[in-house]
Amino acid sequence: MADDTRAVAVVTGANRGIGRQVAAQLAAEGHRTVLAVRNVDAGHVAARDLTGDVAVAPLDVADPDSVTRFAGWLRQHHGRVDVLVNNAAVNYDTWQDPLGADLTQVRDTLEVNTLGAWRVAQAVAPLMRHPAPGRRIVNVSSESGSLTSMGAATPAYAMSKAALNALTRLLAAQLAPDGILVNSVCPGWVATDMGGPAAPRTIAEGAASVLWAVRIPDDGPTGGFFRDGHPLPW
Ligand SMILES: NC(=O)c1ccc[n+]([C@@H]2O[C@H](COP(=O)([O-])OP(=O)(O)OC[C@H]3O[C@@H](n4cnc5c(N)ncnc54)[C@H](OP(=O)(O)O)[C@@H]3O)[C@@H](O)[C@H]2O)c1
């Protein structure tokens, strides 16, 4: 309800993988938690075993109309947002190299991984401007987007995450006067559908790296890039 003053957390792409685990944890810790998902049926299945105050709402981050409807839903049902985790992403394109890359695929990847996070931030930030501790935007990025260590691998994905990191800097600067902290986080190589079964990290470990950036104190860092609470080079 809109007059409930408990903190609200929104996690995009929360029906599986790291997003689901982050949402589970935030709900268990007392956030009213919104699983923002493309497929509502999948979202309800994902929410079934979670404890706490959990809601499922439709959101396709690549679709501007869907994002607008989602923001309206948030305004109506919760009236505020305290934590936004931009987690949804696609296309870890291990099969591509920069010169051979399918640019339609690159564009589609940017549409979700970069512009998706941007458009959700644009739609949700107006609901975050109330004075309250603990307001955070966490952009789930990847070391693949680090310019320092970037090679020729996964060009669409790497480009999308480098640009997402730039978005983190931009948003952090604009939202600093409001006390909203904005950071990029790499979860490490995690055994999800995206990371594959050979990945060394569990979903819980990956989610913990993301949750660190939610739990930092109000005088904590903003505009940074971290894994497991340690800075990563841009
Ligand atoms: N796994 C790793 O090793 C690793 C490493 C570094 C960074 N990351 C980052 O961690 C985050 C989570 O990754 P993951 O491994 O958990 O991936 P995942 O298991 O593939 O899950 C991706 C999630 O994003 C959702 N999604 C995709 N496109 C969407 C859209 N247009 N609108 C809304 N939701 C959308 C998916 O929904 P559907 O079920 O509808 O497809 C799914 O819930 C991503 O940002 C990823 O880049 C992962």
Coordinates of C-alpha atoms and ligand atoms in Angstrom, one line a residue:
M1 CA 0.0 0.0 0.0
A2 CA 1.2 3.5 -0.8
D3 CA 1.0 4.7 2.8
D4 CA 3.3 1.9 4.0
T5 CA 6.7 3.4 4.9
R6 CA 8.8 0.3 4.8
A7 CA 11.6 0.3 2.3
V8 CA 10.9 -1.0 -1.2
A9 CA 13.4 -2.9 -3.3
V10 CA 13.0 -3.5 -7.0
V11 CA 15.1 -6.2 -8.7
T12 CA 14.9 -6.5 -12.5
G13 CA 15.3 -10.0 -14.1
A14 CA 14.4 -11.5 -10.7
N15 CA 12.8 -14.8 -11.8
R16 CA 16.1 -16.7 -12.0
G17 CA 19.8 -16.6 -11.3
I18 CA 21.5 -13.9 -9.3
G19 CA 18.4 -11.6 -9.5
R20 CA 16.2 -14.1 -7.8
Q21 CA 18.7 -14.6 -5.0
V22 CA 19.2 -10.9 -4.5
A23 CA 15.4 -10.5 -4.3
A24 CA 15.1 -13.4 -1.9
Q25 CA 17.7 -11.9 0.4
L26 CA 16.2 -8.4 0.4
A27 CA 12.7 -9.8 1.1
A28 CA 14.0 -11.9 4.0
E29 CA 15.8 -8.8 5.4
G30 CA 12.5 -6.8 5.5
H31 CA 12.3 -4.9 2.2
R32 CA 9.0 -5.0 0.5
T33 CA 10.5 -6.6 -2.6
V34 CA 9.3 -6.4 -6.2
L35 CA 10.4 -9.2 -8.5
A36 CA 10.3 -7.3 -11.9
V37 CA 10.1 -10.0 -14.6
R38 CA 9.3 -10.4 -18.3
N39 CA 7.2 -13.5 -17.7
V40 CA 4.8 -13.1 -14.7
D41 CA 4.1 -16.8 -14.5
A42 CA 7.9 -17.5 -14.2
G43 CA 8.0 -14.7 -11.6
H44 CA 5.3 -16.3 -9.5
V45 CA 7.1 -19.7 -9.6
A46 CA 10.3 -17.9 -8.5
A47 CA 8.5 -16.1 -5.7
R48 CA 6.8 -19.2 -4.4
D49 CA 9.4 -20.2 -1.8
L50 CA 10.5 -16.7 -0.8
T51 CA 9.8 -15.4 2.7
G52 CA 8.8 -11.8 3.4
D53 CA 6.8 -9.2 1.6
V54 CA 7.2 -10.2 -2.1
A55 CA 5.3 -9.0 -5.2
V56 CA 5.7 -9.9 -8.8
A57 CA 5.3 -7.3 -11.5
P58 CA 5.7 -7.4 -15.3
L59 CA 8.7 -5.6 -16.7
D60 CA 10.5 -5.9 -20.0
V61 CA 13.4 -3.4 -19.6
A62 CA 13.8 -3.3 -23.4
D63 CA 10.3 -2.0 -23.9
P64 CA 9.7 1.6 -23.1
D65 CA 5.9 1.1 -22.7
S66 CA 6.5 -1.8 -20.3
V67 CA 8.8 0.4 -18.2
T68 CA 6.3 3.2 -18.1
R69 CA 3.5 0.8 -17.0
F70 CA 5.9 -0.7 -14.4
A71 CA 6.6 2.7 -12.9
G72 CA 2.9 3.4 -12.7
W73 CA 2.3 0.1 -11.0
L74 CA 5.1 0.9 -8.5
R75 CA 3.6 4.3 -7.8
Q76 CA 0.1 2.9 -7.3
H77 CA 1.1 -0.1 -5.2
H78 CA 4.1 1.1 -3.2
G79 CA 4.4 4.8 -3.7
R80 CA 8.2 4.7 -3.2
V81 CA 11.4 2.9 -4.1
D82 CA 14.4 2.7 -1.9
V83 CA 16.6 0.1 -3.7
L84 CA 16.8 -0.5 -7.4
V85 CA 18.9 -3.4 -8.6
N86 CA 19.4 -3.3 -12.4
N87 CA 20.2 -6.9 -12.8
A88 CA 18.4 -8.0 -16.1
A89 CA 20.9 -8.8 -18.9
V90 CA 21.4 -10.9 -21.9
N91 CA 23.9 -12.2 -24.4
Y92 CA 27.2 -13.3 -23.0
D93 CA 28.4 -13.6 -26.6
T94 CA 31.4 -16.0 -26.2
W95 CA 31.0 -17.0 -29.9
Q96 CA 31.7 -13.5 -31.3
D97 CA 34.7 -11.3 -31.9
P98 CA 34.7 -7.6 -32.6
L99 CA 35.3 -7.7 -36.4
G100 CA 32.8 -10.5 -37.0
A101 CA 30.2 -9.4 -34.5
D102 CA 26.6 -9.2 -35.6
L103 CA 25.8 -5.6 -35.0
T104 CA 22.1 -6.3 -34.7
Q105 CA 22.9 -8.6 -31.8
V106 CA 25.2 -5.8 -30.4
R107 CA 22.3 -3.4 -30.6
D108 CA 19.9 -5.8 -29.0
T109 CA 22.4 -6.4 -26.2
L110 CA 22.8 -2.6 -25.6
E111 CA 19.0 -2.3 -25.6
V112 CA 18.7 -4.6 -22.6
N113 CA 22.0 -4.3 -20.7
T114 CA 22.6 -0.6 -21.0
L115 CA 19.5 1.2 -22.2
G116 CA 17.3 -1.1 -20.2
A117 CA 19.0 -0.1 -17.0
W118 CA 19.0 3.5 -18.0
R119 CA 15.3 3.6 -18.8
V120 CA 14.4 1.8 -15.6
A121 CA 16.5 4.3 -13.7
Q122 CA 14.7 7.2 -15.4
A123 CA 11.3 5.8 -14.6
V124 CA 12.1 4.7 -11.0
A125 CA 14.4 7.5 -9.7
P126 CA 11.4 9.9 -9.2
L127 CA 10.1 7.4 -6.7
M128 CA 13.4 7.4 -4.8
R129 CA 13.6 11.1 -4.0
H130 CA 12.0 10.9 -0.6
P131 CA 14.3 11.5 2.3
A132 CA 15.2 8.1 3.8
P133 CA 18.4 6.2 4.6
G134 CA 19.4 3.3 2.4
R135 CA 18.5 4.5 -1.0
R136 CA 20.7 2.7 -3.6
I137 CA 20.9 2.0 -7.3
V138 CA 23.0 -1.1 -8.0
N139 CA 23.9 -1.7 -11.6
V140 CA 24.9 -5.4 -12.0
S141 CA 27.9 -5.1 -14.3
S142 CA 30.8 -7.4 -15.2
E143 CA 34.5 -7.3 -15.3
S144 CA 34.0 -8.0 -19.0
G145 CA 33.1 -4.3 -19.2
S146 CA 36.4 -3.2 -17.6
L147 CA 38.4 -1.2 -20.2
T148 CA 41.6 -2.0 -18.3
S149 CA 41.4 -5.7 -18.9
M150 CA 39.2 -5.8 -22.0
G151 CA 40.3 -8.1 -24.8
A152 CA 38.5 -9.2 -27.9
A153 CA 36.1 -11.6 -26.2
T154 CA 32.3 -11.2 -25.8
P155 CA 32.2 -7.9 -27.7
A156 CA 28.5 -7.1 -27.5
Y157 CA 28.3 -8.0 -23.8
A158 CA 31.6 -6.2 -23.0
M159 CA 30.5 -3.1 -24.7
S160 CA 27.2 -3.1 -23.0
K161 CA 28.7 -3.4 -19.5
A162 CA 31.4 -0.7 -20.2
A163 CA 28.6 1.6 -21.1
L164 CA 26.6 0.5 -18.1
N165 CA 29.6 1.5 -16.0
A166 CA 29.5 4.9 -17.6
L167 CA 25.8 5.1 -16.7
T168 CA 26.8 4.4 -13.1
R169 CA 29.1 7.4 -13.1
L170 CA 26.5 9.7 -14.7
L171 CA 23.7 8.7 -12.3
A172 CA 25.9 8.8 -9.3
A173 CA 26.8 12.4 -10.1
Q174 CA 23.2 13.5 -10.6
L175 CA 21.8 11.7 -7.6
A176 CA 24.6 12.5 -5.1
P177 CA 22.8 15.6 -3.9
D178 CA 19.7 13.5 -3.1
G179 CA 21.8 11.1 -1.0
I180 CA 21.2 8.2 -3.4
L181 CA 24.3 6.0 -3.9
V182 CA 24.8 4.5 -7.3
N183 CA 27.4 1.8 -7.9
S184 CA 28.4 -0.9 -10.5
V185 CA 29.0 -4.4 -9.1
C186 CA 30.5 -7.5 -10.7
P187 CA 29.2 -10.7 -9.2
G188 CA 32.1 -12.8 -10.4
W189 CA 31.7 -15.8 -12.7
V190 CA 28.6 -17.5 -11.4
A191 CA 26.9 -20.8 -12.2
T192 CA 23.7 -19.5 -13.7
D193 CA 22.1 -19.9 -17.1
M194 CA 24.3 -17.1 -18.3
G195 CA 27.5 -18.2 -16.5
G196 CA 27.1 -21.9 -17.3
P197 CA 27.8 -24.9 -15.1
A198 CA 31.6 -24.6 -15.2
A199 CA 31.5 -21.3 -13.3
P200 CA 33.3 -21.5 -9.9
R201 CA 31.0 -19.3 -8.0
T202 CA 27.6 -20.1 -6.5
I203 CA 24.6 -18.0 -7.0
A204 CA 24.7 -17.1 -3.3
E205 CA 28.3 -15.8 -3.7
G206 CA 27.4 -13.8 -6.7
A207 CA 24.4 -12.3 -5.0
A208 CA 26.4 -11.4 -2.0
S209 CA 28.7 -9.3 -4.1
V210 CA 25.6 -7.4 -5.4
L211 CA 24.1 -7.1 -2.0
W212 CA 27.2 -5.5 -0.6
A213 CA 26.4 -2.4 -2.6
V214 CA 22.8 -2.3 -1.2
R215 CA 24.1 -2.6 2.4
I216 CA 26.8 0.0 2.4
P217 CA 26.2 2.9 4.8
D218 CA 24.8 6.2 3.7
D219 CA 28.3 7.7 3.8
G220 CA 29.6 4.8 1.7
P221 CA 31.0 5.0 -1.8
T222 CA 29.1 6.2 -4.9
G223 CA 30.1 6.1 -8.6
G224 CA 32.3 3.1 -8.0
F225 CA 32.9 -0.4 -9.5
F226 CA 33.2 -3.3 -7.1
R227 CA 33.4 -7.0 -6.7
D228 CA 33.0 -8.5 -3.2
G229 CA 33.3 -5.0 -1.8
H230 CA 36.7 -4.4 -3.4
P231 CA 37.2 -1.8 -6.2
L232 CA 37.7 -3.0 -9.7
P233 CA 39.5 -1.0 -12.4
W234 CA 37.3 0.7 -14.9
Ligands
LIG1 N1 26.6 -15.3 -14.3 C1 27.7 -14.7 -14.4 O1 28.8 -15.4 -14.4 C2 27.8 -13.2 -14.4 C3 29.1 -12.6 -14.5 C4 29.2 -11.2 -14.5 C5 28.0 -10.5 -14.5 N2 26.8 -11.1 -14.5 C6 25.6 -10.3 -14.5 O2 24.7 -10.6 -13.4 C7 23.4 -10.3 -13.8 C8 22.5 -11.6 -13.6 O3 23.0 -12.6 -14.4 P1 22.6 -14.1 -14.3 O4 23.8 -14.9 -14.5 O5 21.7 -14.3 -13.1 O6 21.8 -14.3 -15.7 P2 20.5 -15.2 -16.1 O7 20.5 -16.4 -15.2 O8 20.7 -15.4 -17.5 O9 19.3 -14.3 -15.8 C9 19.1 -13.1 -16.5 C10 17.8 -12.5 -16.0 O10 17.6 -11.3 -16.8 C11 16.2 -11.3 -17.3 N3 16.1 -10.5 -18.5 C12 16.7 -10.6 -19.7 N4 16.2 -9.7 -20.5 C13 15.3 -9.0 -19.9 C14 14.4 -8.0 -20.2 N5 14.4 -7.4 -21.5 N6 13.6 -7.5 -19.3 C15 13.6 -8.0 -18.1 N7 14.3 -9.0 -17.7 C16 15.2 -9.5 -18.6 C17 16.0 -12.8 -17.5 O11 14.6 -13.0 -17.7 P3 14.0 -14.2 -18.6 O12 13.9 -15.4 -17.7 O13 12.6 -13.7 -19.0 O14 14.9 -14.4 -19.8 C18 16.6 -13.4 -16.3 O15 15.7 -13.3 -15.2 C19 23.4 -9.8 -15.2 O16 23.4 -8.4 -15.2 C20 24.7 -10.4 -15.7 O17 25.3 -9.6 -16.8 C21 26.7 -12.5 -14.5

